[in-house]
Amino acid sequence: MQTTQESLSGNNQQVPFHQPICAELRQHYQSVRDLHLRDLFAADPQRFERFSLQVGSILLDYSKNRITADTLKLLMQLAATADVAGWRERMFQGEKINNTEHRSVLHTALRNRSNTPVMVDGENVMPAVNAVLEQMGKFAERVRNGEWLGYTGKPIVDVVNIGIGGSDLGPHMVYQALKAYRHPRLDMHYISNVDGAHVVEKLESLDPETTLFIVASKTFTTQETMTNAHYAREWFLQRAGDEAHIAKHFVAVSTNQDAVAGFGIDTANMFEFWDWVGGRYSLWSAIGLSIVLAVGADNFAALLGGAHDMDKHFRSAPLEQNMPVILAMLGVWYSNFFGAESQAVLPYDHYLRSLPLYLQQADMESNGKSVDRDSNTVDYSTGPIIWGTTGINGQHAFYQLIHQGTRLIPADFIISATAPTGLHEHHDILMANFLAQTEALMHGRTLEETIANGVPAPVAPKVFAGNHPSNALLLDALTPHSLGMLIALYEHKIFVQGIVWNLNSYDQWGVELGKQLAKRIQPELQASTAVTTHDASTNGLINHYRRLRTGTGG
Ligand SMILES: O=P(O)(O)OC[C@H]1O[C@H](O)[C@H](O)[C@@H](O)[C@@H]1O
């Protein structure tokens, strides 16, 4: 096993995409690209059994993909060539696979319910992980049972999570997904945008006496979060008067103890996590505090347990029976051989409506890269554009393009078999649409079938080519456990694709340049003379804004 930083870097010739298996896959692609799914199904009555897999409470039907048994065999050879199994072990064992930041990648340790030791720099991280989990559980229990009181002696009613990116999207998505499990007295709110409208509008509806703020930031330096947190602190103090009341209404989640203390939050009210937790993989850490407050420590433990079960499956199942690996390699098949540009995520579940947003960060910030882990510029496509919304709403908006447009858009359809509301008729309608769409995308409707249907002329616009690939993910029910499994499934899919594309999926240098430029531009917006230090477009826009700007100095 590789241990040193140098040995984690290979050279360009080692890149999986330069290996002979890719030439073989390209050749194979030529023989498969014109096959129609309709014919593949007709030729093989066992296709569903052959290309579906159940792991715990999740069924993955991947039979409606443009693959044959040979495709899968070759894709798995590519995964093996990329040493997915070796890298997987390196990740789980805490090697510093994030080679540009020299960090381990151990979100799996946060949900390691087996409690086996996980070592970072010679130290087992599990005692610290468990201690923070306990701290979160105890704190949440006091808030939930009404023991934790605001400065006028009232129990907390509203909790505001102030965070952005990974410190917002994960907890926000999970809170929505587990709404059915939430504490009846507690409402969670999420403020991320530095557009003042977000914080002002939200605070208008809240009572400082019964509101708890969680300032959630891994670095505790993110400008948007700090600006909103300072505003919330000011808003609170204007009403509560005394700084001593802050301790009852502000807690922090961060890796940066000094900055938390500097903000004025007692570090006794800080929930810690560590630099080996990537922001977009952090909902399992103290960043999930709002989840624990909403659904309780037991349900949070079930969420972690679901993710842990998926971790165990991912770590031990052979590649060809490994759900994250299968999803990942199907994605590679469409991105790198069919030239697909995007991947749609279509949850048929109101509670999962934020999953596409969450996965946008998880996937696109991880694999949206054109320089590989050895600093070579890649000559193949990497992470796709992730997009989507709840399935039914999408049907009445953009599905037209998926059905009859000119682009190939692989889509993941996600649904649970149980209606959390008990509205069974609603759920049957939802399910029928879910099935109808995947069937229509796959099968299409030929010219002959269209004519036989007796549709009036013109007939051509009413023909559906079909052959559009989709995965169907069917959960027994949307529970904390199955949600944990589902999120971990996607995390590991992203990991596998990153390995196949030879990327470091765990840094995000691409977000830095804009941040630096914004810092430079911000004071220029208040300049008294025309700004000339940028390109003509940026200068023109800055100066136009300076003229229109209202408020001090404008
Ligand atoms: O948690 P924070 O340190 O405030 O970071 C919040 C977010 O901001 C960054 O710019 C990154 O692109 C994200 O990966 C991160 O999740």
mmCIF file of C-alpha atoms and ligand atoms in Angstrom, residues 164-167 216-220 222 225 279-280 361 365 508 511 515, ligand 1:
data_model
loop_
_atom_site.group_PDB
_atom_site.id
_atom_site.type_symbol
_atom_site.label_atom_id
_atom_site.label_comp_id
_atom_site.label_asym_id
_atom_site.label_seq_id
_atom_site.Cartn_x
_atom_site.Cartn_y
_atom_site.Cartn_z
ATOM 1 C CA ILE A 164 -23.415 28.167 3.315
ATOM 2 C CA GLY A 165 -22.298 25.421 0.933
ATOM 3 C CA GLY A 166 -21.638 22.237 2.857
ATOM 4 C CA SER A 167 -22.599 23.974 6.084
ATOM 5 C CA ALA A 216 -22.150 26.710 11.118
ATOM 6 C CA SER A 217 -18.860 27.141 9.326
ATOM 7 C CA LYS A 218 -15.971 24.752 9.020
ATOM 8 C CA THR A 219 -13.472 27.587 8.675
ATOM 9 C CA PHE A 220 -15.465 30.253 10.534
ATOM 10 C CA THR A 222 -16.598 32.442 5.204
ATOM 11 C CA THR A 225 -21.798 33.296 6.920
ATOM 12 C CA GLY A 279 -17.453 20.676 3.827
ATOM 13 C CA ARG A 280 -19.711 18.902 1.330
ATOM 14 C CA GLN A 361 -22.366 20.596 -4.579
ATOM 15 C CA GLU A 365 -17.470 20.583 -6.381
ATOM 16 C CA GLN A 508 -12.142 22.874 -4.366
ATOM 17 C CA VAL A 511 -14.016 28.547 -5.772
ATOM 18 C CA LYS A 515 -13.593 34.990 -3.550
HETATM 19 O O1 LIG B 1 -18.155 25.771 6.259
HETATM 20 P P1 LIG B 1 -17.434 26.904 5.644
HETATM 21 O O2 LIG B 1 -15.970 26.917 6.022
HETATM 22 O O3 LIG B 1 -18.100 28.213 5.983
HETATM 23 O O4 LIG B 1 -17.488 26.735 4.086
HETATM 24 C C1 LIG B 1 -18.667 26.789 3.366
HETATM 25 C C2 LIG B 1 -18.471 26.465 1.898
HETATM 26 O O5 LIG B 1 -17.713 27.472 1.296
HETATM 27 C C3 LIG B 1 -16.690 27.223 0.383
HETATM 28 O O6 LIG B 1 -16.422 28.273 -0.447
HETATM 29 C C4 LIG B 1 -16.625 25.906 -0.301
HETATM 30 O O7 LIG B 1 -16.704 25.991 -1.685
HETATM 31 C C5 LIG B 1 -17.604 24.899 0.219
HETATM 32 O O8 LIG B 1 -17.045 23.614 0.020
HETATM 33 C C6 LIG B 1 -17.897 25.085 1.675
HETATM 34 O O9 LIG B 1 -18.799 24.092 2.092
#
